[in-house]
XYZ file of C-alpha atoms in Angstrom:
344
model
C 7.027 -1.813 3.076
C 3.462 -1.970 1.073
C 4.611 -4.883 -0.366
C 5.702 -6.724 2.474
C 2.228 -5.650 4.313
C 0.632 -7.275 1.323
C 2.550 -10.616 1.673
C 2.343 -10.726 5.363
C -1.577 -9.981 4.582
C -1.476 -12.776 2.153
C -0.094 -14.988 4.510
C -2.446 -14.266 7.504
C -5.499 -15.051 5.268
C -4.118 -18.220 4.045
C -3.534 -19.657 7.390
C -7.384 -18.870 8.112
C -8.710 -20.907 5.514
C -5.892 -23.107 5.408
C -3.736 -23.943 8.514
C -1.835 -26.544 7.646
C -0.605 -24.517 4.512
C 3.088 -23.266 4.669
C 4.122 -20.510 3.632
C 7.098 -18.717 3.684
C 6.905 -14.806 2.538
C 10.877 -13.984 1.103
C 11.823 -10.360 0.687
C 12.887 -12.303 -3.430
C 15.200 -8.730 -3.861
C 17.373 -10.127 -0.567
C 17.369 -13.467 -1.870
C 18.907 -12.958 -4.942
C 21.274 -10.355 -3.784
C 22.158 -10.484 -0.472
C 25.151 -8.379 -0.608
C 23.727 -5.628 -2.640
C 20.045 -5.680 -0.863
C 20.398 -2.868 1.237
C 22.828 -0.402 -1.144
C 19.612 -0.886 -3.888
C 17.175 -0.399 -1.081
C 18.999 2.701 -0.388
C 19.426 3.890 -3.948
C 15.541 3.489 -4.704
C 14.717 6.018 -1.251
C 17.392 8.112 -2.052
C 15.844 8.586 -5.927
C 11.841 8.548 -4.387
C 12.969 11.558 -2.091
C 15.049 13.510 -4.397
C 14.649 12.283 -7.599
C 11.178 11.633 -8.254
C 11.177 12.273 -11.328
C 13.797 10.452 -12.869
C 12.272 7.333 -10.527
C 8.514 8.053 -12.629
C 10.282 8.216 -16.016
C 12.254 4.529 -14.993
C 9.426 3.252 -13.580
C 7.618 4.143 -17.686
C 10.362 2.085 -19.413
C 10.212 -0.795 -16.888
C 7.016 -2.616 -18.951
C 8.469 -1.263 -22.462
C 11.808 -2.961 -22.043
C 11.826 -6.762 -21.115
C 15.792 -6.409 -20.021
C 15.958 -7.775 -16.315
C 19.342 -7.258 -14.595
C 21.340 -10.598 -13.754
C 18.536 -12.843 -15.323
C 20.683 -16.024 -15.935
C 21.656 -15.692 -11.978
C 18.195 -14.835 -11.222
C 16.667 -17.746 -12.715
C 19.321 -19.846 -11.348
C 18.032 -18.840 -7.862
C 14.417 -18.733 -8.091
C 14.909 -22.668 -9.102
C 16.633 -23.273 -6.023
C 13.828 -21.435 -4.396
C 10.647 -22.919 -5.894
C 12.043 -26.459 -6.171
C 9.328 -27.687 -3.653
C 6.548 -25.194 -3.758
C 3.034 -25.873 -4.860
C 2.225 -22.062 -6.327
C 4.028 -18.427 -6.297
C 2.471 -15.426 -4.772
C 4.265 -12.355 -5.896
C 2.837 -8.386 -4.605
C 6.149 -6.886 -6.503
C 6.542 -6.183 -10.383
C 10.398 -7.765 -9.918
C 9.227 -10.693 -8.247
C 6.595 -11.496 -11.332
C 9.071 -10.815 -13.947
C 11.733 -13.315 -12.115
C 9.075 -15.685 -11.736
C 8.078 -14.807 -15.397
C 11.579 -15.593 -16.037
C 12.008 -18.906 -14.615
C 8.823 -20.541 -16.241
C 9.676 -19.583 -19.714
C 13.651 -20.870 -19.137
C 13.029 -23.871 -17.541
C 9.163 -25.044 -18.420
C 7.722 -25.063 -15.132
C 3.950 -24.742 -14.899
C 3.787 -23.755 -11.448
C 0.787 -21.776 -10.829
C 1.867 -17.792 -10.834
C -0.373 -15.146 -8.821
C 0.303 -11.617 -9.015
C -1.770 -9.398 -6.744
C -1.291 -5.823 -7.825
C -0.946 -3.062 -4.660
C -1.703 0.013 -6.728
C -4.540 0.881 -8.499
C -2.649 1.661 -11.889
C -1.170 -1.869 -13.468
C 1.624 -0.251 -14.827
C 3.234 -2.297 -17.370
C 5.787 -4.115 -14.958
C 3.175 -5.615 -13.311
C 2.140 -7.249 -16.949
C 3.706 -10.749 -17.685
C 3.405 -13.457 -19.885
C 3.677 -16.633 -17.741
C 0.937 -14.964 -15.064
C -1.624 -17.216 -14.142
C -3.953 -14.512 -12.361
C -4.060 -11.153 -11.245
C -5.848 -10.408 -8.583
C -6.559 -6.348 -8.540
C -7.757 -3.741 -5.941
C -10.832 -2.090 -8.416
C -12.385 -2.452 -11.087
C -10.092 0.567 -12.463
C -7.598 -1.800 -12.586
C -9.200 -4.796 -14.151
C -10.177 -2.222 -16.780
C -6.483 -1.312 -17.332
C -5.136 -5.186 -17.297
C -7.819 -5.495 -20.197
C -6.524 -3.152 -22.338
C -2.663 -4.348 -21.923
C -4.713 -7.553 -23.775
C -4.915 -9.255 -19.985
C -7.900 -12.172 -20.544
C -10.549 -11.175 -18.670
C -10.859 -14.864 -16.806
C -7.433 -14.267 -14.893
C -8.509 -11.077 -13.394
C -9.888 -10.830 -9.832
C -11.226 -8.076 -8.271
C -10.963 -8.515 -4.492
C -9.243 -5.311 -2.940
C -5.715 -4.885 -2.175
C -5.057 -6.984 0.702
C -4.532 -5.834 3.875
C -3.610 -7.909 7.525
C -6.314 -8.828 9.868
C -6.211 -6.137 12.072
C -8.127 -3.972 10.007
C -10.257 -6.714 8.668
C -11.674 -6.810 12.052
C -14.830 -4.621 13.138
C -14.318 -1.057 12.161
C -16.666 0.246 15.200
C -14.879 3.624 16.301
C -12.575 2.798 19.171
C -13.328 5.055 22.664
C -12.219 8.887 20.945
C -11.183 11.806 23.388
C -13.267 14.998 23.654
C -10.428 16.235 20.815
C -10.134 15.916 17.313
C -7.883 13.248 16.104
C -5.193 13.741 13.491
C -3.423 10.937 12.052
C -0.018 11.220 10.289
C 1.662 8.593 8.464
C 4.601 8.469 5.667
C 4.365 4.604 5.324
C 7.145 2.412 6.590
C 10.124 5.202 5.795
C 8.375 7.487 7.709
C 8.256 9.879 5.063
C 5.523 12.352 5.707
C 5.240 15.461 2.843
C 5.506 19.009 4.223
C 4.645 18.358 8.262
C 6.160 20.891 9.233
C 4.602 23.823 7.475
C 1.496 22.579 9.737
C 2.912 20.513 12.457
C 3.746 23.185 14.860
C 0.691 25.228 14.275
C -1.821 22.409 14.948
C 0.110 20.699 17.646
C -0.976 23.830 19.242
C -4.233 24.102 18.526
C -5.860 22.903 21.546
C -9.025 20.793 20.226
C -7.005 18.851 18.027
C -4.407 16.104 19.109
C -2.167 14.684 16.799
C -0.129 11.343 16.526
C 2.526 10.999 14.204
C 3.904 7.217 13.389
C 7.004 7.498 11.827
C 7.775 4.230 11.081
C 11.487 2.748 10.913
C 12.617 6.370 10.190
C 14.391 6.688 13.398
C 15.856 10.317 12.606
C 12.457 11.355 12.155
C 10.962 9.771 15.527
C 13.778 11.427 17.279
C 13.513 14.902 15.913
C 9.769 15.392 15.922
C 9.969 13.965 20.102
C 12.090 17.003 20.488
C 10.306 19.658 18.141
C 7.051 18.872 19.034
C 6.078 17.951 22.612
C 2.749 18.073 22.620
C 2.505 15.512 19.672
C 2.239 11.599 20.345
C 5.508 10.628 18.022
C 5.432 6.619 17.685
C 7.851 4.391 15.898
C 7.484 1.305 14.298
C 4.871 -0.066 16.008
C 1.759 -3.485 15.022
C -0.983 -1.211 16.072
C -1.408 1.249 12.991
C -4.896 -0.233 12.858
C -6.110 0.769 16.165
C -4.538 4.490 15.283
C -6.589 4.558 12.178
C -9.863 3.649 13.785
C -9.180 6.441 16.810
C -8.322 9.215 13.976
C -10.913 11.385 12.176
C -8.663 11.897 9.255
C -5.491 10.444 8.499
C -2.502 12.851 6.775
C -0.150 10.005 4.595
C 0.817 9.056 1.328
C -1.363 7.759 -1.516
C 0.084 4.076 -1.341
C -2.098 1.137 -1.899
C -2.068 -0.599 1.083
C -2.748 2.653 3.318
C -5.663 3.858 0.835
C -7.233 0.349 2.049
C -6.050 0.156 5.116
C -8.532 3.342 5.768
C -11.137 2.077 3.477
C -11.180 -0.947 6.189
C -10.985 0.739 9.136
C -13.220 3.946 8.195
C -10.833 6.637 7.933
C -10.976 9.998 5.639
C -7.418 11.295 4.319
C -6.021 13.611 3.649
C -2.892 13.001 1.053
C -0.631 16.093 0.287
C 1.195 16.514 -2.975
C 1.328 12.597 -4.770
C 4.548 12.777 -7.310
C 5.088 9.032 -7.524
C 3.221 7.246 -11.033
C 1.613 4.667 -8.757
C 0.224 7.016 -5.961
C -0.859 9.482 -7.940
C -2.781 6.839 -9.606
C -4.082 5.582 -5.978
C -5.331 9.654 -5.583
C -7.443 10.154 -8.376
C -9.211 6.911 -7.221
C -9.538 8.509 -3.709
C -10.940 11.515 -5.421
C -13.152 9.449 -7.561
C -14.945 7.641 -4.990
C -14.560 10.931 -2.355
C -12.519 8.655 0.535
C -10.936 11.628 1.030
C -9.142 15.242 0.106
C -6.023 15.086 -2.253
C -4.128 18.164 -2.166
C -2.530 18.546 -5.536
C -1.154 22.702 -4.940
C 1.641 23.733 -3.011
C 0.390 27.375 -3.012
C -2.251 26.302 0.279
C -2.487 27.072 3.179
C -2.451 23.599 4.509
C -2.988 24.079 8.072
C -6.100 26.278 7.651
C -7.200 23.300 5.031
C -6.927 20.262 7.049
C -9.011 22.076 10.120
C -11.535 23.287 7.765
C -12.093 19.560 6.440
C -11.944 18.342 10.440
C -14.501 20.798 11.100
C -16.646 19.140 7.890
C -18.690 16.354 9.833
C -21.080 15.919 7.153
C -17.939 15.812 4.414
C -16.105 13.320 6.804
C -19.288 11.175 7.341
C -19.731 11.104 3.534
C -16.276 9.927 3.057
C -16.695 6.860 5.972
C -20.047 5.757 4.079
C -18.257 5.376 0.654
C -16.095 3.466 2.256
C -18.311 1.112 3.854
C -19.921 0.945 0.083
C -16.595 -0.411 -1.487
C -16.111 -2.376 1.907
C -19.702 -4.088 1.226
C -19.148 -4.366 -2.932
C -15.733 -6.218 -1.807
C -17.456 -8.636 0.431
C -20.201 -9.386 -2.446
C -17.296 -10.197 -5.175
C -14.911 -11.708 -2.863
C -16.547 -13.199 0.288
C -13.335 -15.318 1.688
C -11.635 -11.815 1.212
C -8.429 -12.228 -0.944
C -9.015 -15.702 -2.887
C -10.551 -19.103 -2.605
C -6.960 -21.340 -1.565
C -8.482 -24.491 -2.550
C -9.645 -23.183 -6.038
C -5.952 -21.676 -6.324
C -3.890 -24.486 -5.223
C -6.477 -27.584 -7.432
């Protein structure tokens, strides 16, 4: 789901600058399998939730191995696809090393962006028909630069994130409560809630909002568990929820770490086992945007009101993120990329 945020983001900012631009974002995965799409969607949530670690250890031999599955069909497709575009925008490793693929086969010089949604460039994100990379932090120009990435075709301009939370990040009207934001990203997959769900949906100067996401299951059974918590689904208005909350409980992803850095929101992320978001939480240590919890043996509950109950701490953490907000606007004023340079 990051990496359709990032596209649709993507998309949104090149209409701005460029209206009569057309774009068309393609989930490339359903493209060139249709019929197997949603069995390897399943497979990879399946392996995230339960098998983490054999998911980090595939995700290591990704970059060492140049092996793509079905690359003579693959390539075949991507021509089809690119036959009358101007330039490639890819925010997924796959999509680069099709793309990759298809240049080097056929000849094409058809300008090739990557944008990388992490903060680590992991080695799949590394290809050799890339034009430019275009890279949340400096952490991660640093990084292309030692995979021998030339310094002119790295950008630093954030990871991108839709308009919504480009817009002013003035507080929205807050209740007399605290506010407690819980996200899992778009799987609704949210790390030990309930070893503090029930206690603080009880707590009666807190009030809590859980989005869930497409994870229907999820929205259903928290609704039922816990009353006195505002459970929303799937829903276009995450940015509003960030701005209302004084510290949001999610995942270290990419998008969501600047998706608060935009809208002014602390976190809070519990337990990162994934290569790329515990990457993501040693940068939100680094620049204190938050508290990573890295310990199961917490008390968590006790934890997350202590840091509520921190308004110096929390204020601390919304100023360094109006810092990277302000360095961002200094490197990259027409936030993601400069079309016209791009597509000349």
């Amino acid at each position: 789901m990051g990496h359709c945020s990032a596209a649709e983001a993507i998309r949104q900012q090149i209409a701005i600058v460029n209206p009569h631009a057309e774009v068309q974002v393609i989930d490339l995965l359903e493209y060139l399998f249709p019929y197997a799409a949603d069995l390897i969607y399943s497979g990879f949530s399946c392996m995230v939730n339960f098998c983490s670690a054999i998911y980090n250890q595939l995700n290591r031999m990704a970059g060492k191995y140049a092996s793509l599955p079905m690359k003579s069909h693959a390539v075949g497709r991507v021509t089809q696809l690119l036959s009358s575009a101007d330039l490639v925008v890819s925010t997924l490793p796959l999509c680069s090393q099709y793309v990759s693929a298809f240049k080097r086969k056929t000849g094409s010089s058809i300008p090739l962006y990557t944008y990388i949604t992490d903060i680590g460039a992991q080695d799949e994100w590394v290809t050799p028909c890339t034009d430019a990379y275009f890279v949340g932090a400096e952490e991660t120009r640093q990084e292309l630069l030692q995979k021998g990435v030339s310094a002119s075709r790295i950008h630093v301009c954030g990871i991108p994130v839709r308009q919504s939370f480009l817009q002013s990040t003035e507080t929205s009207e807050k209740s007399d409560r605290l506010e407690l934001l819980l996200m899992g990203g778009g799987l609704g997959l949210i790390p030990a809630a309930d070893t503090f769900l029930h206690t603080l949906s009880q707590c009666s100067e807190v009030h809590v909002t859980v989005i869930t996401g497409k994870n229907q299951a999820l929205y259903d059974r928290l609704r039922v568990q816990y009353p006195a918590v505002s459970v929303i689904g799937y829903t276009d208005q995450v940015a509003e929820y960030m701005r209302r909350a004084d510290l949001l409980i999610t995942k270290s992803g990419g998008i969501t770490t600047f998706e608060a850095i935009h809208t002014g929101t602390p976190l809070y992320v519990i337990r990162p086992f994934l290569m790329q978001e515990i990457g993501n939480a040693h940068y939100i240590e680094r620049h204190n945007l938050g508290h990573v919890v890295w310990s199961a043996d917490m008390d968590m509950t006790q934890d997350i009101l202590s840091l509520l109950h921190q308004p110096v701490r929390l204020k601390a953490m919304r100023q360094n993120m109006q810092q990277l907000r302000d360095r961002l606007e200094e490197v990259c004023p027409e936030a993601y990329f400069a079309p016209e340079e791009m597509i000349s």
